Amino acid sequence: MNLLHILQSRLHAALGGLVSDPSPYSGMVRSSNDPKFGDFQANCAMPLAKELGRPPRDLAADIVARLDVADFCETPEIAGPGFINFRLREDWLATQINAVADDPRLGVAPVTKPRNIIVDFSSPNVAKPMHVGHLRSTVIGDALTKILTHLGHHVLSDNHIGDWGTQFGMIIYGCKHFLTPDAYSADAVGELARLYRLVNNLCDYQLAKVEAPKLQLALTTKQAELAQLEGAVPSDAKEKKEFDKSLKKLRKELEDLRESTNSTTSKIAAIESNAATLSFAQSHLDIVRLSREETAKLHAGDAENRRLWNEFLPKCVAALQTIYTRLSIHFDMTLGESFYDPFLADVVADLKAKGIATESDGAMCVFIEGNAAPFLVQKADGAYNYATTDLATIKYRVDELNAEEILYVVDHRQSEHFDLLFATIDKWGYRSQQGEPLKLSHVKFGTVMGKDGKPFKTRSGDTVGLESLLDEAIAKARQIVAENDDRKTDNDGNPTPELPEAERDAIAEVVGLGGIKYADLKHNRESDYIFDTDKMLAMTGDTATYLQYAYARLCGIFRKGGVDRADFSSQPATIQLTHPAERALALQLLRFEEALTHTAAEAKPNLLTQYLYDLAGHLTTFYEGCPVLKGDDPEVRTSRLHLVNLTGRVIEQGLALLGIGVCEKM
Ligand code: ARG
């Protein structure tokens, strides 16, 4: 049940007689911040009164008179300048909460119009170590897949791995020149990653050597330009404004140039500071061109390069799979870039035939109105690229998988690519099999930062490998679980730890992984966030640990009361809402579907974490005001146990939809 939707549709009906299109106004219902103002509040009367030229309180009274909500609300009240306050009826709330408790879906109705949705997420470039950015895509994508599926949509998760890119040319080049066979037999993927890094650094070095003098010159020129400008401050106020603007612009340009120069310098130093790599650099002067050629040969079907690629790829994919297994992430498909290679020529030919792609400097481009950069679908040397592959992927997803909607959970830095991709699809006139325009969205997310406020990296400068992060979080969780258990005492203060070592290990796994995932999910995905294992495992505050602990605690109440939870759950609920804290908790529980629907609509898992965090807050307030086991009225005790049990089920289900587990003891 979606309470907000029910209220909005009733409001819509009431507004129908007052304004020709009520839509902009009927959505203006929110939950109240203060119980004093009821449970929900509509603030549409004020803006509508302005449009109609009527006094707002008058209009509010008119709306209330037309509102048909008596079946579930008290008579709405008008407050302040024209707010309409709704208070749910006690008897209705009690009936609903018992129905939700008796419902295996916890009151979450499946959508009436399921859509075919593909969630494209994780999608790392294989043979390069996977890093925290890919973790973010993986965790958010998995949560969205689970939530949309739970709501009744037909969802396919697809790991669009980068298995056809230039990194393979580098690895093949590295394999032909720098391979250490022993290292390869001991740890093939580790050796491939080393080769990739080595060749990539050597390529960067050669490019930097060419760039460095140019940058140096540009820097000197810019510095002189700035000095000249700084020496010519105008006295006229109007001119001064323009002057300040130019000064600011110039300073920014200089700053950018400095940054590029520094990055070039460090790329050069990385090679020259080491005698071995320097000698490689000197004997592989043409490495950039030659490794590009290896990629081109692979794409053209060269037998040796294909053989190597066929040997490497399964090993790289297996290495990725170990991480997914640890994180319990499932993909319905892993169709990487290479899968689409046979379709690329046709895509470009079709775009060309339809006049959508045109030639420009030998390359095939799609020009999008209002966008300076075109969408390059075939390079001048004939090679296809990321853009071509993504176009072919959409075609395949629609033609073969019947997709109506695709979500791309990808770093915000690829925004321009997706804008151009979606605009090109629009021009291409590509529609779903149902004849509707495709719904394509870039579910973008920000950067994972270190505590120093810079993109998260280890001391060596590498982006942190994922495995070690997971290990670290689990080790910390193990410590927290042990300390917590060691602190447990009986009524006389004697220590009563209850968890054997193996159970502590199992709990640490759930808490550690849950902590990492939750920290990623609870931030608005569009913002950057700081990766901090201590904060993410805190027992209080907005963490998975806090919610998992709330869950374990409620399981503890059942154990203490000698009530078997599974057994109890199978009995019809008999919840009575007498205390305000019970009422508030019940209302929050009734809003589970609303939270899920909102999360799915915005593709923002933080809306669900927020809901669960608030739910746990309501549970705490409830414990403070309402003893569960201690009361002597057996009916009240049973009612409260049902309420606690239902809260536990919603926490468990909510966390599961975020890919996070719970434990009965902690
Ligand atoms: N492999 C890309 C990367 O690591 C992400 C791919 C995202 N999906 C897509 N269909 N473009 O940056």
XYZ file of C-alpha atoms and ligand atoms in Angstrom:
678
model
C 0.000 0.000 0.000
C 1.298 3.392 -0.962
C -0.309 5.827 1.460
C 1.116 8.868 -0.246
C -0.271 7.763 -3.608
C -3.694 7.130 -2.113
C -3.759 10.617 -0.618
C -2.485 12.155 -3.835
C -5.150 10.471 -5.919
C -7.917 11.543 -3.536
C -6.577 15.063 -3.659
C -6.462 14.845 -7.429
C -10.134 13.929 -7.529
C -11.031 16.768 -5.148
C -9.088 19.338 -7.156
C -10.744 18.182 -10.380
C -13.689 20.513 -9.870
C -11.479 23.508 -9.095
C -8.777 23.504 -11.759
C -8.572 22.007 -15.240
C -5.263 20.189 -14.625
C -4.804 19.203 -10.959
C -1.572 17.249 -11.596
C 0.905 19.907 -10.506
C -1.045 20.382 -7.257
C -2.174 16.900 -6.317
C 1.444 15.806 -5.830
C 1.948 18.398 -3.110
C 1.449 16.045 -0.170
C 4.238 15.272 2.285
C 4.469 13.450 5.556
C 4.296 15.907 8.450
C 7.448 16.742 10.341
C 5.519 17.126 13.546
C 2.697 14.842 14.798
C 0.978 18.060 15.933
C 0.130 18.646 12.270
C -1.224 15.166 11.702
C 0.402 12.449 9.634
C 0.421 14.082 6.220
C 0.176 17.618 5.005
C -0.927 19.081 1.668
C 0.348 22.534 0.787
C -1.289 22.918 -2.609
C -3.893 25.465 -1.496
C -1.418 28.359 -1.375
C -0.030 28.154 -4.930
C -3.419 27.225 -6.354
C -5.083 30.151 -4.574
C -2.569 32.421 -6.253
C -3.443 30.998 -9.644
C -7.177 31.275 -9.038
C -6.961 34.632 -7.268
C -8.743 33.382 -4.147
C -7.886 33.637 -0.443
C -5.880 30.466 0.354
C -7.689 29.439 3.558
C -10.980 29.781 1.746
C -9.745 27.597 -1.036
C -8.354 25.085 1.470
C -11.837 24.844 3.044
C -13.304 24.284 -0.397
C -10.791 21.506 -1.101
C -11.518 19.851 2.254
C -15.235 19.933 1.510
C -14.613 18.148 -1.772
C -12.132 15.635 -0.333
C -13.353 12.087 0.067
C -11.005 10.531 2.634
C -13.418 9.615 5.421
C -12.722 5.900 4.940
C -9.196 6.276 6.317
C -8.697 9.808 7.686
C -10.215 12.016 10.358
C -11.734 15.185 8.928
C -8.765 17.113 7.477
C -7.835 20.274 9.348
C -6.751 23.595 7.939
C -3.766 25.246 9.543
C -1.758 28.431 9.130
C -2.012 30.127 5.739
C -3.883 27.139 4.226
C -2.101 23.879 4.980
C -4.379 20.840 4.922
C -3.492 18.338 7.630
C -4.464 14.702 7.439
C -4.631 12.392 10.397
C -5.142 8.680 9.763
C -7.986 7.008 11.633
C -6.898 4.782 14.528
C -9.193 1.882 13.583
C -8.022 2.045 9.971
C -4.353 2.053 11.025
C -4.880 -0.974 13.257
C -6.653 -2.927 10.505
C -3.949 -2.050 7.999
C -1.020 -2.881 10.215
C -2.468 -6.319 10.970
C -3.058 -6.915 7.270
C 0.552 -5.960 6.525
C 1.793 -8.255 9.276
C -0.195 -11.129 7.783
C 1.087 -10.376 4.282
C 4.260 -12.192 3.157
C 4.983 -9.145 0.916
C 4.688 -6.824 3.914
C 2.093 -4.678 2.210
C 4.155 -4.091 -0.914
C 1.850 -4.673 -3.861
C 3.457 -5.694 -7.162
C 3.210 -2.995 -9.863
C 0.231 -3.229 -12.159
C 2.283 -2.495 -15.278
C 5.579 -4.387 -15.057
C 8.290 -3.141 -17.405
C 11.181 -5.000 -18.988
C 14.216 -3.352 -17.498
C 17.908 -4.017 -17.981
C 20.314 -2.826 -15.335
C 23.820 -2.382 -16.739
C 26.173 -2.245 -13.780
C 29.591 -3.103 -12.384
C 30.965 -3.418 -15.950
C 34.670 -3.204 -15.099
C 37.391 -3.321 -17.692
C 38.814 -6.790 -17.273
C 42.529 -7.383 -16.810
C 42.812 -4.121 -14.921
C 42.338 -4.397 -11.173
C 38.764 -3.579 -10.168
C 38.611 -0.567 -7.854
C 36.236 1.173 -5.475
C 34.491 3.035 -8.300
C 33.412 -0.289 -9.730
C 32.370 -1.358 -6.246
C 30.027 1.616 -6.130
C 28.455 0.687 -9.452
C 28.201 -2.934 -8.352
C 26.523 -2.211 -5.041
C 24.093 0.419 -6.346
C 23.244 -1.617 -9.449
C 22.603 -4.755 -7.439
C 20.313 -2.908 -5.016
C 18.313 -1.337 -7.856
C 17.997 -4.706 -9.583
C 16.670 -6.286 -6.406
C 14.244 -3.454 -5.617
C 12.804 -3.259 -9.140
C 12.431 -7.040 -9.240
C 10.714 -7.038 -5.860
C 8.285 -4.407 -7.110
C 7.303 -6.826 -9.869
C 9.245 -5.584 -12.889
C 10.984 -7.992 -15.241
C 14.600 -7.141 -14.632
C 17.796 -8.466 -16.161
C 21.148 -7.597 -14.669
C 23.915 -7.323 -17.234
C 27.610 -6.968 -16.544
C 28.832 -5.102 -19.623
C 32.499 -5.891 -19.073
C 35.203 -4.080 -21.018
C 36.834 -7.094 -22.645
C 37.699 -5.699 -26.057
C 39.484 -2.460 -25.339
C 42.988 -1.112 -25.823
C 44.125 -2.705 -22.549
C 44.274 -6.013 -24.401
C 46.669 -4.620 -26.981
C 48.869 -3.492 -24.085
C 48.657 -6.853 -22.360
C 49.420 -8.707 -25.571
C 52.377 -6.424 -26.215
C 53.509 -6.956 -22.629
C 53.101 -10.688 -22.980
C 55.234 -10.758 -26.103
C 58.044 -8.706 -24.526
C 57.979 -8.715 -20.749
C 56.254 -11.892 -19.563
C 57.696 -13.728 -16.560
C 56.478 -17.288 -17.190
C 56.903 -18.380 -13.559
C 54.835 -15.484 -12.290
C 52.211 -16.254 -14.926
C 51.906 -19.893 -13.846
C 51.753 -18.904 -10.180
C 49.166 -16.111 -10.564
C 48.111 -15.499 -14.146
C 45.772 -12.599 -13.441
C 48.324 -10.899 -11.182
C 50.942 -11.174 -13.909
C 48.534 -9.838 -16.551
C 47.722 -6.886 -14.320
C 51.460 -6.261 -13.865
C 51.991 -6.363 -17.649
C 49.101 -3.987 -18.187
C 50.477 -1.526 -15.644
C 53.990 -1.750 -17.047
C 52.995 -1.214 -20.685
C 50.490 1.458 -19.729
C 53.162 3.333 -17.747
C 55.645 2.972 -20.599
C 53.070 4.334 -23.055
C 52.244 7.198 -20.694
C 55.971 7.885 -20.467
C 56.462 8.139 -24.224
C 53.443 10.405 -24.587
C 54.583 12.509 -21.629
C 58.056 12.926 -23.149
C 56.444 14.444 -26.240
C 54.009 16.563 -24.221
C 56.402 17.851 -21.559
C 58.288 20.457 -23.608
C 55.049 21.718 -25.160
C 53.461 22.061 -21.742
C 56.533 23.800 -20.373
C 56.358 26.339 -23.174
C 52.641 26.879 -22.699
C 53.208 27.349 -18.982
C 55.890 29.994 -19.481
C 53.733 31.856 -21.991
C 50.727 31.758 -19.703
C 52.788 32.982 -16.757
C 54.017 35.929 -18.815
C 50.476 36.672 -19.943
C 49.289 36.704 -16.349
C 52.153 38.935 -15.216
C 51.295 41.377 -17.957
C 47.627 41.432 -17.057
C 48.359 41.850 -13.356
C 50.437 44.903 -14.194
C 47.565 46.643 -15.967
C 44.807 47.094 -13.396
C 42.208 49.533 -14.810
C 40.891 52.338 -12.627
C 37.425 52.458 -14.188
C 35.013 50.380 -12.083
C 33.196 48.875 -15.059
C 36.432 47.890 -16.748
C 37.682 46.552 -13.445
C 34.854 44.050 -13.351
C 35.779 42.706 -16.794
C 39.402 42.741 -15.770
C 38.731 40.652 -12.662
C 36.878 38.153 -14.771
C 39.794 37.763 -17.207
C 42.207 37.554 -14.313
C 40.231 34.775 -12.722
C 40.016 32.917 -16.017
C 43.740 33.226 -16.645
C 44.626 32.066 -13.157
C 42.406 29.035 -13.556
C 44.040 28.223 -16.908
C 47.447 28.526 -15.330
C 46.384 26.244 -12.489
C 45.130 23.631 -14.982
C 48.373 23.875 -16.938
C 50.379 23.406 -13.766
C 48.373 20.328 -12.928
C 48.938 18.821 -16.380
C 52.632 19.630 -16.138
C 52.871 17.960 -12.748
C 51.070 14.878 -13.952
C 53.403 14.660 -16.979
C 56.439 15.117 -14.768
C 55.336 12.337 -12.450
C 54.687 9.979 -15.374
C 58.244 10.609 -16.547
C 59.674 10.204 -13.059
C 57.800 6.929 -12.549
C 59.852 5.390 -15.357
C 63.147 7.237 -15.026
C 63.495 6.659 -11.296
C 63.970 2.961 -11.955
C 66.908 1.669 -14.021
C 65.025 -1.380 -15.280
C 61.961 0.514 -16.497
C 64.151 3.240 -17.971
C 66.012 0.684 -20.033
C 62.662 -0.788 -21.182
C 61.573 2.675 -22.193
C 64.744 3.209 -24.202
C 64.399 -0.078 -26.043
C 60.647 0.257 -26.681
C 60.412 3.724 -28.148
C 57.510 2.778 -30.382
C 55.439 1.084 -27.695
C 52.403 3.346 -28.089
C 51.979 2.613 -31.792
C 52.878 -1.044 -31.455
C 50.478 -1.814 -28.624
C 47.707 -0.029 -30.526
C 48.561 -2.264 -33.451
C 48.188 -5.319 -31.247
C 44.642 -4.216 -30.430
C 43.901 -3.624 -34.107
C 45.283 -7.057 -34.986
C 43.139 -8.656 -32.284
C 40.051 -6.940 -33.675
C 40.998 -7.928 -37.229
C 41.147 -11.601 -36.249
C 44.916 -12.190 -36.068
C 45.290 -15.835 -35.001
C 48.001 -15.399 -32.355
C 46.326 -12.408 -30.700
C 42.963 -14.135 -30.660
C 44.614 -17.195 -29.108
C 46.132 -15.052 -26.361
C 42.879 -13.197 -25.772
C 40.976 -16.501 -25.548
C 43.516 -17.696 -23.022
C 43.445 -14.541 -20.873
C 39.767 -13.698 -20.838
C 38.377 -16.675 -18.880
C 41.082 -16.192 -16.246
C 40.207 -12.507 -15.851
C 36.484 -13.214 -15.694
C 37.062 -15.929 -13.088
C 39.020 -13.447 -10.960
C 36.113 -11.002 -11.133
C 33.738 -13.778 -10.221
C 35.545 -14.424 -6.925
C 34.729 -10.867 -5.893
C 31.109 -11.125 -6.995
C 30.764 -14.394 -5.106
C 32.132 -12.808 -1.962
C 29.705 -9.930 -2.329
C 26.797 -12.258 -3.281
C 26.256 -10.370 -6.513
C 24.477 -12.192 -9.300
C 24.308 -11.238 -12.969
C 21.752 -12.667 -15.333
C 24.174 -11.975 -18.168
C 27.765 -10.995 -18.664
C 27.794 -9.800 -22.234
C 30.961 -7.831 -22.643
C 32.017 -5.428 -25.356
C 33.527 -8.254 -27.446
C 30.102 -9.846 -27.807
C 28.894 -6.891 -29.856
C 31.866 -6.757 -32.214
C 30.105 -8.624 -35.045
C 27.247 -6.080 -35.038
C 29.245 -2.863 -35.173
C 29.650 -2.520 -38.946
C 25.889 -2.837 -39.453
C 25.149 -0.204 -36.852
C 27.375 2.343 -38.573
C 26.075 1.362 -42.016
C 22.489 1.883 -40.850
C 23.246 5.221 -39.221
C 24.976 6.282 -42.441
C 22.152 5.061 -44.679
C 19.624 7.008 -42.602
C 21.773 10.129 -42.828
C 22.237 10.193 -39.053
C 25.989 9.621 -39.138
C 28.019 11.748 -41.514
C 31.666 11.824 -42.449
C 33.893 14.414 -40.873
C 37.684 14.343 -41.356
C 37.447 10.706 -42.396
C 35.576 9.702 -39.228
C 31.873 8.904 -38.951
C 30.089 11.235 -36.564
C 26.612 11.927 -35.282
C 26.100 15.631 -34.715
C 23.713 16.504 -31.934
C 22.049 19.905 -31.909
C 23.266 22.042 -29.053
C 26.332 19.897 -28.467
C 29.723 21.027 -29.707
C 31.345 17.581 -29.661
C 29.866 15.017 -32.062
C 29.287 11.371 -31.147
C 32.133 9.562 -32.888
C 30.954 6.146 -34.063
C 33.856 5.166 -36.305
C 37.374 6.537 -36.199
C 39.230 7.720 -39.298
C 41.303 4.516 -39.284
C 38.098 2.500 -39.524
C 38.100 1.338 -35.899
C 34.848 1.195 -33.958
C 34.734 2.378 -30.367
C 32.918 2.555 -27.039
C 30.115 4.574 -28.652
C 29.532 2.087 -31.479
C 29.472 -0.766 -28.982
C 26.926 0.961 -26.784
C 24.668 1.612 -29.786
C 24.888 -2.054 -30.818
C 24.207 -3.058 -27.219
C 20.972 -1.076 -27.108
C 19.858 -2.583 -30.397
C 20.550 -6.071 -29.085
C 18.826 -5.420 -25.784
C 15.721 -4.210 -27.549
C 15.605 -6.699 -30.417
C 16.659 -9.812 -28.528
C 15.878 -9.097 -24.882
C 12.765 -6.983 -25.392
C 14.055 -4.159 -23.192
C 11.779 -1.186 -22.615
C 14.051 0.543 -20.185
C 17.804 0.484 -19.492
C 19.587 1.820 -16.434
C 23.313 2.477 -16.722
C 24.937 2.610 -13.313
C 28.128 4.376 -14.307
C 30.459 7.040 -12.910
C 29.293 10.648 -13.459
C 32.406 11.327 -15.530
C 30.768 9.469 -18.395
C 27.776 11.845 -18.482
C 28.659 13.313 -21.837
C 28.967 9.874 -23.417
C 25.516 8.902 -22.202
C 23.939 12.223 -23.195
C 25.244 11.744 -26.723
C 24.332 8.056 -26.761
C 20.743 8.736 -25.724
C 20.413 11.633 -28.163
C 21.722 9.428 -30.987
C 19.235 6.681 -30.128
C 16.519 9.300 -30.227
C 17.606 10.426 -33.698
C 17.877 6.831 -34.822
C 14.213 6.534 -33.836
C 14.878 3.354 -31.947
C 11.770 2.187 -30.083
C 10.849 -0.683 -27.818
C 9.119 -3.730 -29.291
C 5.956 -2.254 -27.810
C 6.466 0.789 -30.042
C 7.237 3.160 -27.172
C 10.267 5.438 -26.946
C 13.001 3.716 -24.945
C 13.532 4.865 -21.407
C 17.279 5.214 -21.027
C 18.840 6.594 -17.879
C 22.322 7.243 -16.730
C 22.257 6.409 -13.019
C 25.344 8.431 -12.323
C 27.369 8.426 -9.158
C 30.162 10.472 -7.628
C 33.705 9.602 -6.706
C 34.793 7.595 -3.688
C 37.207 9.794 -1.760
C 39.905 9.032 0.783
C 39.993 10.723 4.195
C 42.359 13.281 2.627
C 39.532 14.460 0.388
C 41.212 13.152 -2.769
C 40.042 10.198 -4.878
C 40.587 7.072 -2.823
C 44.061 5.636 -3.378
C 46.640 3.623 -1.477
C 50.039 4.989 -0.578
C 51.661 3.399 -3.610
C 49.354 5.506 -5.773
C 47.332 2.586 -7.063
C 43.617 2.716 -6.719
C 42.988 0.337 -3.870
C 42.327 -3.235 -4.885
C 38.881 -4.323 -3.841
C 39.791 -7.572 -2.170
C 41.989 -5.935 0.417
C 39.232 -3.467 1.278
C 36.769 -6.268 1.886
C 39.330 -8.118 4.004
C 39.993 -5.016 6.061
C 36.318 -4.333 6.720
C 35.682 -7.930 7.730
C 38.703 -7.963 10.055
C 37.462 -4.785 11.746
C 33.965 -6.196 12.016
C 35.423 -9.347 13.615
C 37.010 -7.216 16.287
C 33.808 -5.287 16.941
C 31.724 -8.445 17.163
C 34.216 -10.033 19.580
C 34.386 -6.944 21.808
C 30.621 -6.664 21.874
C 30.195 -10.327 22.770
C 32.911 -10.210 25.433
C 31.081 -7.337 27.114
C 27.908 -9.377 27.648
C 27.161 -10.195 31.293
C 24.418 -11.839 33.309
C 22.420 -10.037 36.022
C 25.259 -10.501 38.528
C 27.808 -8.999 36.179
C 29.497 -12.288 35.279
C 30.734 -12.367 31.682
C 28.449 -14.405 29.418
C 29.842 -14.329 25.902
C 27.557 -16.438 23.749
C 29.237 -16.677 20.366
C 31.665 -19.472 19.480
C 34.595 -18.483 17.242
C 33.016 -19.841 14.066
C 29.847 -17.866 14.682
C 31.851 -14.708 15.327
C 33.545 -15.245 11.954
C 30.248 -15.717 10.162
C 28.764 -12.598 11.778
C 31.886 -10.558 10.955
C 31.468 -11.457 7.292
C 27.851 -10.231 7.258
C 28.649 -7.089 9.263
C 31.832 -6.223 7.338
C 30.334 -6.602 3.886
C 27.072 -5.001 4.994
C 29.015 -2.031 6.355
C 30.821 -1.439 3.071
C 27.694 -1.800 0.977
C 25.546 0.380 3.217
C 28.131 3.167 3.310
C 28.021 3.241 -0.462
C 24.238 3.168 -0.627
C 23.347 5.641 2.096
C 24.949 8.586 0.345
C 23.028 10.332 -2.345
C 24.708 8.607 -5.257
C 25.316 11.842 -7.106
C 27.657 13.137 -4.443
C 31.187 12.030 -3.674
C 31.694 10.248 -0.388
C 34.562 9.530 1.940
C 35.553 5.921 2.402
C 36.138 5.326 6.099
C 35.903 1.786 7.475
C 35.720 2.979 11.088
C 32.667 5.119 10.461
C 30.947 2.554 8.294
C 31.071 -0.085 11.040
C 29.929 2.135 13.908
C 27.266 0.537 16.109
C 25.333 3.785 16.331
C 24.378 6.256 13.647
C 23.311 5.592 10.116
C 25.161 2.332 9.431
C 24.301 -1.223 8.478
C 25.789 -2.301 11.813
C 23.211 -0.219 13.672
C 20.334 -1.760 11.704
C 21.788 -5.260 12.002
C 22.157 -4.702 15.710
C 18.537 -3.526 15.968
C 17.569 -6.752 14.236
C 19.686 -8.969 16.503
C 18.278 -7.172 19.530
C 14.692 -7.867 18.552
C 15.550 -11.501 17.912
C 17.001 -11.442 21.430
C 13.657 -10.298 22.833
C 12.007 -13.385 21.383
C 14.750 -15.624 22.777
C 14.456 -14.014 26.182
C 10.691 -14.365 26.178
C 10.993 -18.016 25.171
C 8.927 -17.390 22.030
C 9.889 -19.135 18.804
C 9.882 -16.391 16.190
C 9.158 -18.593 13.189
C 6.238 -20.173 15.000
C 4.958 -16.837 16.175
C 5.161 -15.388 12.663
C 2.773 -18.023 11.351
C 0.002 -16.857 13.688
C -2.413 -14.104 12.617
C -1.320 -10.738 13.968
C -3.280 -9.095 16.774
C -1.690 -5.666 16.956
C -3.418 -2.933 18.979
C -2.144 0.611 18.738
C -2.612 2.367 22.056
C 0.631 4.195 22.758
C 1.754 7.087 20.470
C 5.086 5.292 19.918
C 3.230 2.201 18.705
C 1.198 4.322 16.371
C 4.266 6.083 14.984
C 6.076 2.787 14.462
C 3.044 1.275 12.722
C 2.714 4.255 10.424
C 6.360 3.990 9.419
C 5.899 0.255 8.733
C 2.907 1.032 6.516
C 5.108 3.258 4.408
C 7.454 0.508 3.204
C 5.976 0.339 -0.289
C 6.116 4.092 -0.594
C 9.819 3.994 0.303
C 10.531 1.272 -2.253
C 8.549 2.979 -5.011
C 10.275 6.274 -4.345
C 13.701 4.580 -4.316
C 12.971 2.894 -7.648
C 11.544 6.033 -9.250
C 14.612 8.083 -8.389
C 17.054 5.157 -8.698
C 18.393 6.296 -5.335
C 19.020 3.557 -2.774
C 19.732 6.199 -0.129
C 15.961 6.766 0.039
C 15.581 3.201 1.256
C 18.476 3.394 3.733
C 16.909 6.589 5.096
C 13.582 4.823 5.508
C 15.201 1.926 7.368
C 17.227 4.214 9.573
C 14.068 6.130 10.502
C 12.303 2.838 11.128
C 15.023 1.754 13.560
C 14.667 5.154 15.263
C 10.929 4.594 15.703
C 11.670 1.145 17.117
C 14.006 2.639 19.720
C 11.377 5.194 20.759
C 8.849 2.386 20.967
C 11.115 0.356 23.303
C 11.522 3.397 25.512
C 7.779 3.904 25.928
C 6.414 0.378 25.587
C 7.801 -2.564 27.558
C 7.392 -5.711 25.502
C 8.030 -8.653 27.817
C 7.662 -6.892 31.158
C 3.995 -5.880 30.964
C 1.502 -8.199 32.632
C -1.317 -7.984 30.119
C -0.783 -10.994 27.806
C -2.748 -9.338 24.991
C -0.515 -6.291 25.057
C 2.546 -8.498 25.190
C 1.398 -10.463 22.122
C 0.455 -7.270 20.294
C 3.865 -5.758 20.957
C 5.670 -8.924 19.991
C 3.802 -8.826 16.681
C 4.806 -5.226 16.146
C 8.439 -5.980 16.962
C 8.364 -9.031 14.736
C 6.937 -7.071 11.830
C 9.614 -4.407 12.275
C 12.227 -7.144 12.157
C 10.779 -8.519 8.946
C 10.767 -5.097 7.305
C 14.363 -4.416 8.390
C 15.431 -7.829 7.122
C 13.590 -7.422 3.821
C 14.764 -3.841 3.354
C 18.391 -4.773 3.975
C 18.083 -7.824 1.724
C 16.910 -5.555 -1.087
C 20.119 -3.594 -0.544
C 22.124 -6.823 -0.726
C 22.818 -6.797 3.019
C 22.316 -9.672 5.437
C 21.260 -9.860 9.087
C 22.219 -12.094 12.018
C 20.038 -13.339 14.851
C 22.811 -12.714 17.349
C 25.569 -10.142 17.369
N 33.651 -0.480 -18.786
C 33.277 0.869 -18.506
C 34.219 1.471 -17.454
O 34.802 0.762 -16.663
C 31.866 0.984 -18.005
C 30.815 0.433 -18.933
C 29.440 0.894 -18.562
N 28.401 0.378 -19.398
C 28.154 0.744 -20.653
N 27.210 0.160 -21.330
N 28.826 1.736 -21.226
O 34.370 2.674 -17.421
